[in-house]
Amino acid sequence: MARDRAGRWLQVMAVVAAATLALPDAAPGRGAWAQPAGQGASPAAASGDAAPLGLVLSSSVGAAQAAAAGASAVKIVADWSALEPRKGEFRWAALDDAVQAAGRAGLRVILVLAYTPVWASIATGLETRDPMIYSRQPPRQTADWEAFVHAAVTRYRDRVKDWQVWTILGLPWFRGTTVDYLSLLRGARSAARAADPQSRLIAATPAGVDLAFMRALLGVAGGAFEVLSIAPAGLAPEAVIGPLATFQERALAKAPGKRIWVEWDPASFEEFGRPAARPALLGRALASALAAGAERVFWAGPLDPATRLDVAHRTLAEALRGRSLAGHLRRGPGTYVLLFGQERPVVLAWLLAGSSLELSAEGDARVEVMTLGGVRTEVATNEGKLAIPLAIEPVVLAGLPAAAAAEARQTLGGRAWIQPPVDPRADFSRAERVWARLSAINEEHGLYNMPYRVRRNGALEVAEIQGAQVAKTNVARGIVYVYFNVDDTYLFFNDGRYAVELTIEVYGARAPGQLGFNIFYDSDTGYRFSPWQWVEAKDGWVTITITLPDANFANTWGWDFAINTAGNRREDLHVRAVSVRRIPRP
């Protein structure tokens, strides 16, 4: 793969950048929330961990705080540029202290190997003065990287078994290509196994949920790692469930022994700017990743006591101690009821809309409800029904009626992940095409633009042409994208099954060669642009058809494609309608 084609992270991330303790009352192992030893144990719990929840250590989160919040594991960055500032000269003291502190706190340590020292970097000229450039670039000689990895694994092999190769791929974290990363990954595998045959490697992935990259990495370098680390960005917490469940079924089922870890950066959530929303976001993020079959989930942000994030994390950790996903109840889109553990299970439940969960119950059944803040209440049966109050912040339930627990287990069907519910009224799996008519409030049939109107560069204006409202870009104000997401029931993680045909109705240009667009889309090799398409000069509507032979449409960054108009300077684009059609491969 040539460097200009392989460096898709550079291209895509550059475009995006330019466009824009009080603890619960119950002690561990006691009360209705306790899990009997050995029952329903997750891989993490079976190995002695409290719960499959971890934290990324930083200046604001230390080992003691992580342990107090119920974390069982921590990621610590082993910064090569700081550890080996000059070739062969190692400075281990700070990392020694961090690893020892985590060990004293009873935490499992994952060391993240990343960041190139200036002497080893491919950086030249002024680049060598900026650590945010040279340290994010790959090394000139892979042998230097391998020597560092071997030295690190040799030093910590008695205390560390898990080694992640880089943090996240793509700007600003990594300034290399796919080929560069494969070289780092394979070199790390060779060096780590030479130093410690028991070492496990974790492969990094681009920000988002890049299923195409993950599938390709399994194919070309599956023997070089045991775990894929996913760093969702631009997605609601629940939006990872469908993509990761699909990947589990289509890819990991054919790769025995491979696991997924999810690392959430709270800064990627717009709602995180509202302190009151933070506990709900933490709960939804951690629970959604586990629902998608993740072996471990990491929180890469502060546990601010002022917003009781530490308490929320501790509550979840205590509830999940020794329990793995065992079932879920389907109660329609936006309702999440996840059962964890076999004997004496607990439930994590929340609603994106609505106010209660209703369950049938016999006799004098009662359900205990605990908030993420550790406050407990009890709901009693009334006329054979339990009406459990729910909201957007998850709660922990204990004492679920046996019939509901059995239903949840049957729904899961022995899988390690849930299948997101599909509203029959919004099932487009048999549709010939999906479409949207754009105006102030769109008419949308399986093709969605309205959710992206809140984005600064996608906040389309409304114009009136021939007595009808249409959508309009405004390059002068930075409104250059018309974003779309294809309904997942129609097409998701295409994986080469179909070519995709887009039909776009736009108003004609005022003059030749001054108005055009292309398609910025989620392809089999990452987000890319189609060739530029000029709009015919015409006083009327123009229909343009574009075929994408390599569309993947896996919502990698939360959307499938966008009409890009950033190249226009004299005129803005008016869009009336867009449709998408699958074309089966021969």
mmCIF file of C-alpha atoms in Angstrom, residues 252-465:
data_model
loop_
_atom_site.group_PDB
_atom_site.id
_atom_site.type_symbol
_atom_site.label_atom_id
_atom_site.label_comp_id
_atom_site.label_asym_id
_atom_site.label_seq_id
_atom_site.Cartn_x
_atom_site.Cartn_y
_atom_site.Cartn_z
ATOM 1 C CA LEU A 252 -14.573 -12.176 15.678
ATOM 2 C CA ALA A 253 -16.631 -15.351 15.454
ATOM 3 C CA LYS A 254 -14.049 -16.473 12.884
ATOM 4 C CA ALA A 255 -11.105 -15.359 15.047
ATOM 5 C CA PRO A 256 -11.130 -17.449 18.245
ATOM 6 C CA GLY A 257 -9.413 -15.861 21.206
ATOM 7 C CA LYS A 258 -9.651 -12.281 19.968
ATOM 8 C CA ARG A 259 -11.244 -9.752 22.328
ATOM 9 C CA ILE A 260 -12.457 -6.150 22.240
ATOM 10 C CA TRP A 261 -11.679 -3.444 24.785
ATOM 11 C CA VAL A 262 -13.434 -0.088 24.667
ATOM 12 C CA GLU A 263 -11.842 3.150 25.855
ATOM 13 C CA TRP A 264 -14.206 6.089 26.331
ATOM 14 C CA ASP A 265 -12.903 9.653 26.304
ATOM 15 C CA PRO A 266 -15.621 11.743 27.989
ATOM 16 C CA ALA A 267 -14.437 14.815 26.096
ATOM 17 C CA SER A 268 -15.955 13.241 22.971
ATOM 18 C CA PHE A 269 -19.453 13.682 24.423
ATOM 19 C CA GLU A 270 -21.060 17.059 23.831
ATOM 20 C CA GLU A 271 -23.163 16.537 26.969
ATOM 21 C CA PHE A 272 -20.032 16.237 29.116
ATOM 22 C CA GLY A 273 -19.945 20.015 29.178
ATOM 23 C CA ARG A 274 -22.951 19.827 31.512
ATOM 24 C CA PRO A 275 -21.683 18.519 34.873
ATOM 25 C CA ALA A 276 -25.093 17.201 35.900
ATOM 26 C CA ALA A 277 -25.126 14.881 32.866
ATOM 27 C CA ARG A 278 -21.770 13.241 33.601
ATOM 28 C CA PRO A 279 -22.822 10.328 35.848
ATOM 29 C CA ALA A 280 -25.468 9.283 33.310
ATOM 30 C CA LEU A 281 -22.932 9.423 30.490
ATOM 31 C CA LEU A 282 -20.447 7.329 32.447
ATOM 32 C CA GLY A 283 -23.080 4.721 33.271
ATOM 33 C CA ARG A 284 -24.433 4.531 29.731
ATOM 34 C CA ALA A 285 -20.937 4.380 28.209
ATOM 35 C CA LEU A 286 -19.660 1.579 30.428
ATOM 36 C CA ALA A 287 -22.871 -0.454 30.245
ATOM 37 C CA SER A 288 -23.229 -0.065 26.467
ATOM 38 C CA ALA A 289 -19.696 -1.333 25.851
ATOM 39 C CA LEU A 290 -20.333 -4.399 27.998
ATOM 40 C CA ALA A 291 -23.631 -4.960 26.186
ATOM 41 C CA ALA A 292 -21.648 -4.995 22.934
ATOM 42 C CA GLY A 293 -19.456 -7.810 24.218
ATOM 43 C CA ALA A 294 -16.379 -5.845 25.304
ATOM 44 C CA GLU A 295 -14.085 -7.786 27.621
ATOM 45 C CA ARG A 296 -12.989 -4.582 29.387
ATOM 46 C CA VAL A 297 -14.098 -0.952 29.410
ATOM 47 C CA PHE A 298 -11.835 1.985 30.273
ATOM 48 C CA TRP A 299 -12.788 5.543 31.230
ATOM 49 C CA ALA A 300 -10.162 7.990 29.954
ATOM 50 C CA GLY A 301 -11.188 11.014 31.951
ATOM 51 C CA PRO A 302 -11.349 12.459 35.450
ATOM 52 C CA LEU A 303 -13.566 11.053 38.184
ATOM 53 C CA ASP A 304 -14.610 14.423 39.500
ATOM 54 C CA PRO A 305 -15.951 14.107 43.082
ATOM 55 C CA ALA A 306 -17.876 17.347 42.607
ATOM 56 C CA THR A 307 -20.103 15.601 40.057
ATOM 57 C CA ARG A 308 -19.956 12.260 41.935
ATOM 58 C CA LEU A 309 -18.378 10.431 39.023
ATOM 59 C CA ASP A 310 -16.225 8.489 41.477
ATOM 60 C CA VAL A 311 -19.340 7.300 43.301
ATOM 61 C CA ALA A 312 -21.060 6.349 40.029
ATOM 62 C CA HIS A 313 -18.058 4.316 38.910
ATOM 63 C CA ARG A 314 -17.848 2.588 42.298
ATOM 64 C CA THR A 315 -21.553 1.732 42.208
ATOM 65 C CA LEU A 316 -21.193 0.097 38.800
ATOM 66 C CA ALA A 317 -18.042 -1.760 39.826
ATOM 67 C CA GLU A 318 -19.701 -3.208 42.924
ATOM 68 C CA ALA A 319 -22.787 -4.236 40.954
ATOM 69 C CA LEU A 320 -20.728 -5.960 38.252
ATOM 70 C CA ARG A 321 -18.320 -7.707 40.623
ATOM 71 C CA GLY A 322 -17.988 -11.285 39.364
ATOM 72 C CA ARG A 323 -20.846 -10.917 36.901
ATOM 73 C CA SER A 324 -20.890 -11.036 33.111
ATOM 74 C CA LEU A 325 -23.646 -10.244 30.633
ATOM 75 C CA ALA A 326 -26.327 -12.919 30.957
ATOM 76 C CA GLY A 327 -29.386 -11.481 29.232
ATOM 77 C CA HIS A 328 -31.411 -8.485 28.156
ATOM 78 C CA LEU A 329 -35.060 -7.559 27.846
ATOM 79 C CA ARG A 330 -36.385 -6.171 24.589
ATOM 80 C CA ARG A 331 -38.781 -3.375 25.354
ATOM 81 C CA GLY A 332 -38.385 -1.334 22.200
ATOM 82 C CA PRO A 333 -35.826 1.179 20.903
ATOM 83 C CA GLY A 334 -34.400 3.466 23.549
ATOM 84 C CA THR A 335 -35.016 1.023 26.410
ATOM 85 C CA TYR A 336 -31.994 -0.821 27.810
ATOM 86 C CA VAL A 337 -32.447 -3.594 30.375
ATOM 87 C CA LEU A 338 -29.223 -5.609 30.776
ATOM 88 C CA LEU A 339 -28.979 -8.661 33.028
ATOM 89 C CA PHE A 340 -25.593 -9.509 34.589
ATOM 90 C CA GLY A 341 -24.812 -12.721 36.471
ATOM 91 C CA GLN A 342 -26.508 -16.112 36.656
ATOM 92 C CA GLU A 343 -27.325 -16.653 40.329
ATOM 93 C CA ARG A 344 -28.677 -13.560 42.116
ATOM 94 C CA PRO A 345 -28.316 -11.400 38.985
ATOM 95 C CA VAL A 346 -28.471 -7.642 38.843
ATOM 96 C CA VAL A 347 -29.799 -5.434 36.080
ATOM 97 C CA LEU A 348 -28.528 -2.170 34.623
ATOM 98 C CA ALA A 349 -31.455 -0.303 33.123
ATOM 99 C CA TRP A 350 -32.155 3.096 31.592
ATOM 100 C CA LEU A 351 -34.446 4.828 29.116
ATOM 101 C CA LEU A 352 -33.584 7.370 26.451
ATOM 102 C CA ALA A 353 -37.252 8.367 26.434
ATOM 103 C CA GLY A 354 -40.129 7.486 28.723
ATOM 104 C CA SER A 355 -40.463 7.202 32.478
ATOM 105 C CA SER A 356 -40.856 3.599 33.629
ATOM 106 C CA LEU A 357 -40.301 -0.085 32.957
ATOM 107 C CA GLU A 358 -43.331 -2.302 33.516
ATOM 108 C CA LEU A 359 -42.887 -5.969 34.394
ATOM 109 C CA SER A 360 -45.351 -8.701 35.288
ATOM 110 C CA ALA A 361 -44.891 -10.116 38.778
ATOM 111 C CA GLU A 362 -46.517 -12.675 41.032
ATOM 112 C CA GLY A 363 -47.381 -12.389 44.679
ATOM 113 C CA ASP A 364 -45.581 -9.795 46.765
ATOM 114 C CA ALA A 365 -42.532 -9.416 44.495
ATOM 115 C CA ARG A 366 -40.280 -6.458 45.199
ATOM 116 C CA VAL A 367 -37.406 -4.986 43.218
ATOM 117 C CA GLU A 368 -34.598 -3.012 44.838
ATOM 118 C CA VAL A 369 -33.483 0.038 42.864
ATOM 119 C CA MET A 370 -30.110 1.718 43.423
ATOM 120 C CA THR A 371 -29.073 4.926 41.701
ATOM 121 C CA LEU A 372 -25.511 5.533 40.552
ATOM 122 C CA GLY A 373 -25.205 7.773 43.590
ATOM 123 C CA GLY A 374 -25.855 4.782 45.861
ATOM 124 C CA VAL A 375 -29.392 5.776 46.933
ATOM 125 C CA ARG A 376 -31.703 2.772 47.361
ATOM 126 C CA THR A 377 -35.454 2.473 47.051
ATOM 127 C CA GLU A 378 -37.877 -0.415 46.703
ATOM 128 C CA VAL A 379 -40.675 -0.984 44.202
ATOM 129 C CA ALA A 380 -43.523 -3.291 45.236
ATOM 130 C CA THR A 381 -45.999 -5.203 43.087
ATOM 131 C CA ASN A 382 -49.290 -3.487 42.410
ATOM 132 C CA GLU A 383 -52.068 -5.588 40.851
ATOM 133 C CA GLY A 384 -49.591 -8.044 39.356
ATOM 134 C CA LYS A 385 -47.341 -5.352 37.897
ATOM 135 C CA LEU A 386 -44.042 -3.747 38.809
ATOM 136 C CA ALA A 387 -43.705 -0.181 37.535
ATOM 137 C CA ILE A 388 -40.009 0.627 37.909
ATOM 138 C CA PRO A 389 -39.160 4.306 37.411
ATOM 139 C CA LEU A 390 -36.358 4.790 34.882
ATOM 140 C CA ALA A 391 -34.676 7.746 33.227
ATOM 141 C CA ILE A 392 -31.607 8.458 31.113
ATOM 142 C CA GLU A 393 -29.264 7.774 34.053
ATOM 143 C CA PRO A 394 -28.862 4.007 34.544
ATOM 144 C CA VAL A 395 -29.961 2.380 37.783
ATOM 145 C CA VAL A 396 -29.052 -0.990 39.284
ATOM 146 C CA LEU A 397 -31.921 -3.388 39.959
ATOM 147 C CA ALA A 398 -31.866 -6.439 42.232
ATOM 148 C CA GLY A 399 -34.618 -8.984 42.771
ATOM 149 C CA LEU A 400 -35.872 -9.129 39.173
ATOM 150 C CA PRO A 401 -38.871 -11.493 38.869
ATOM 151 C CA ALA A 402 -37.818 -14.985 37.788
ATOM 152 C CA ALA A 403 -39.957 -14.859 34.652
ATOM 153 C CA ALA A 404 -38.326 -11.616 33.513
ATOM 154 C CA ALA A 405 -34.843 -13.002 34.205
ATOM 155 C CA ALA A 406 -35.646 -16.142 32.204
ATOM 156 C CA GLU A 407 -36.939 -14.019 29.332
ATOM 157 C CA ALA A 408 -33.751 -11.944 29.393
ATOM 158 C CA ARG A 409 -31.536 -15.038 29.233
ATOM 159 C CA GLN A 410 -33.557 -16.526 26.396
ATOM 160 C CA THR A 411 -33.345 -13.281 24.424
ATOM 161 C CA LEU A 412 -29.557 -13.232 24.684
ATOM 162 C CA GLY A 413 -29.463 -16.749 23.259
ATOM 163 C CA GLY A 414 -26.063 -17.657 24.667
ATOM 164 C CA ARG A 415 -24.245 -14.798 22.942
ATOM 165 C CA ALA A 416 -21.837 -12.468 24.750
ATOM 166 C CA TRP A 417 -23.501 -9.368 23.274
ATOM 167 C CA ILE A 418 -27.018 -8.093 22.690
ATOM 168 C CA GLN A 419 -28.849 -7.495 19.445
ATOM 169 C CA PRO A 420 -30.230 -3.929 19.417
ATOM 170 C CA PRO A 421 -34.016 -3.910 19.036
ATOM 171 C CA VAL A 422 -35.525 -2.898 15.697
ATOM 172 C CA ASP A 423 -38.781 -0.982 15.520
ATOM 173 C CA PRO A 424 -40.924 -2.832 12.916
ATOM 174 C CA ARG A 425 -42.194 0.549 11.748
ATOM 175 C CA ALA A 426 -38.619 1.532 10.867
ATOM 176 C CA ASP A 427 -37.403 -1.687 9.244
ATOM 177 C CA PHE A 428 -36.091 -0.879 5.761
ATOM 178 C CA SER A 429 -34.402 -4.216 5.099
ATOM 179 C CA ARG A 430 -36.750 -4.958 2.177
ATOM 180 C CA ALA A 431 -36.947 -1.432 0.764
ATOM 181 C CA GLU A 432 -35.811 -0.828 -2.819
ATOM 182 C CA ARG A 433 -34.164 2.435 -1.780
ATOM 183 C CA VAL A 434 -34.091 4.893 1.124
ATOM 184 C CA TRP A 435 -34.525 8.626 0.664
ATOM 185 C CA ALA A 436 -34.903 12.071 2.213
ATOM 186 C CA ARG A 437 -36.569 15.258 0.978
ATOM 187 C CA LEU A 438 -34.805 18.235 2.496
ATOM 188 C CA SER A 439 -36.498 21.330 3.900
ATOM 189 C CA ALA A 440 -36.829 23.043 7.277
ATOM 190 C CA ILE A 441 -38.084 19.712 8.615
ATOM 191 C CA ASN A 442 -37.139 16.851 6.324
ATOM 192 C CA GLU A 443 -39.311 14.012 5.131
ATOM 193 C CA GLU A 444 -37.049 11.030 5.815
ATOM 194 C CA HIS A 445 -37.591 7.416 4.779
ATOM 195 C CA GLY A 446 -34.597 5.430 6.019
ATOM 196 C CA LEU A 447 -32.103 8.198 5.173
ATOM 197 C CA TYR A 448 -31.426 10.692 7.944
ATOM 198 C CA ASN A 449 -30.061 14.215 7.813
ATOM 199 C CA MET A 450 -31.955 16.041 10.554
ATOM 200 C CA PRO A 451 -29.832 14.745 13.486
ATOM 201 C CA TYR A 452 -26.770 16.416 11.950
ATOM 202 C CA ARG A 453 -28.303 19.877 11.643
ATOM 203 C CA VAL A 454 -26.940 20.583 15.134
ATOM 204 C CA ARG A 455 -23.371 20.361 13.817
ATOM 205 C CA ARG A 456 -21.784 23.703 13.107
ATOM 206 C CA ASN A 457 -20.599 22.678 9.642
ATOM 207 C CA GLY A 458 -23.853 20.838 8.894
ATOM 208 C CA ALA A 459 -26.394 23.403 10.170
ATOM 209 C CA LEU A 460 -28.101 23.792 6.800
ATOM 210 C CA GLU A 461 -30.045 26.914 5.963
ATOM 211 C CA VAL A 462 -33.476 26.856 4.351
ATOM 212 C CA ALA A 463 -34.257 28.552 1.045
ATOM 213 C CA GLU A 464 -37.422 28.754 -1.029
ATOM 214 C CA ILE A 465 -37.298 27.825 -4.713
#
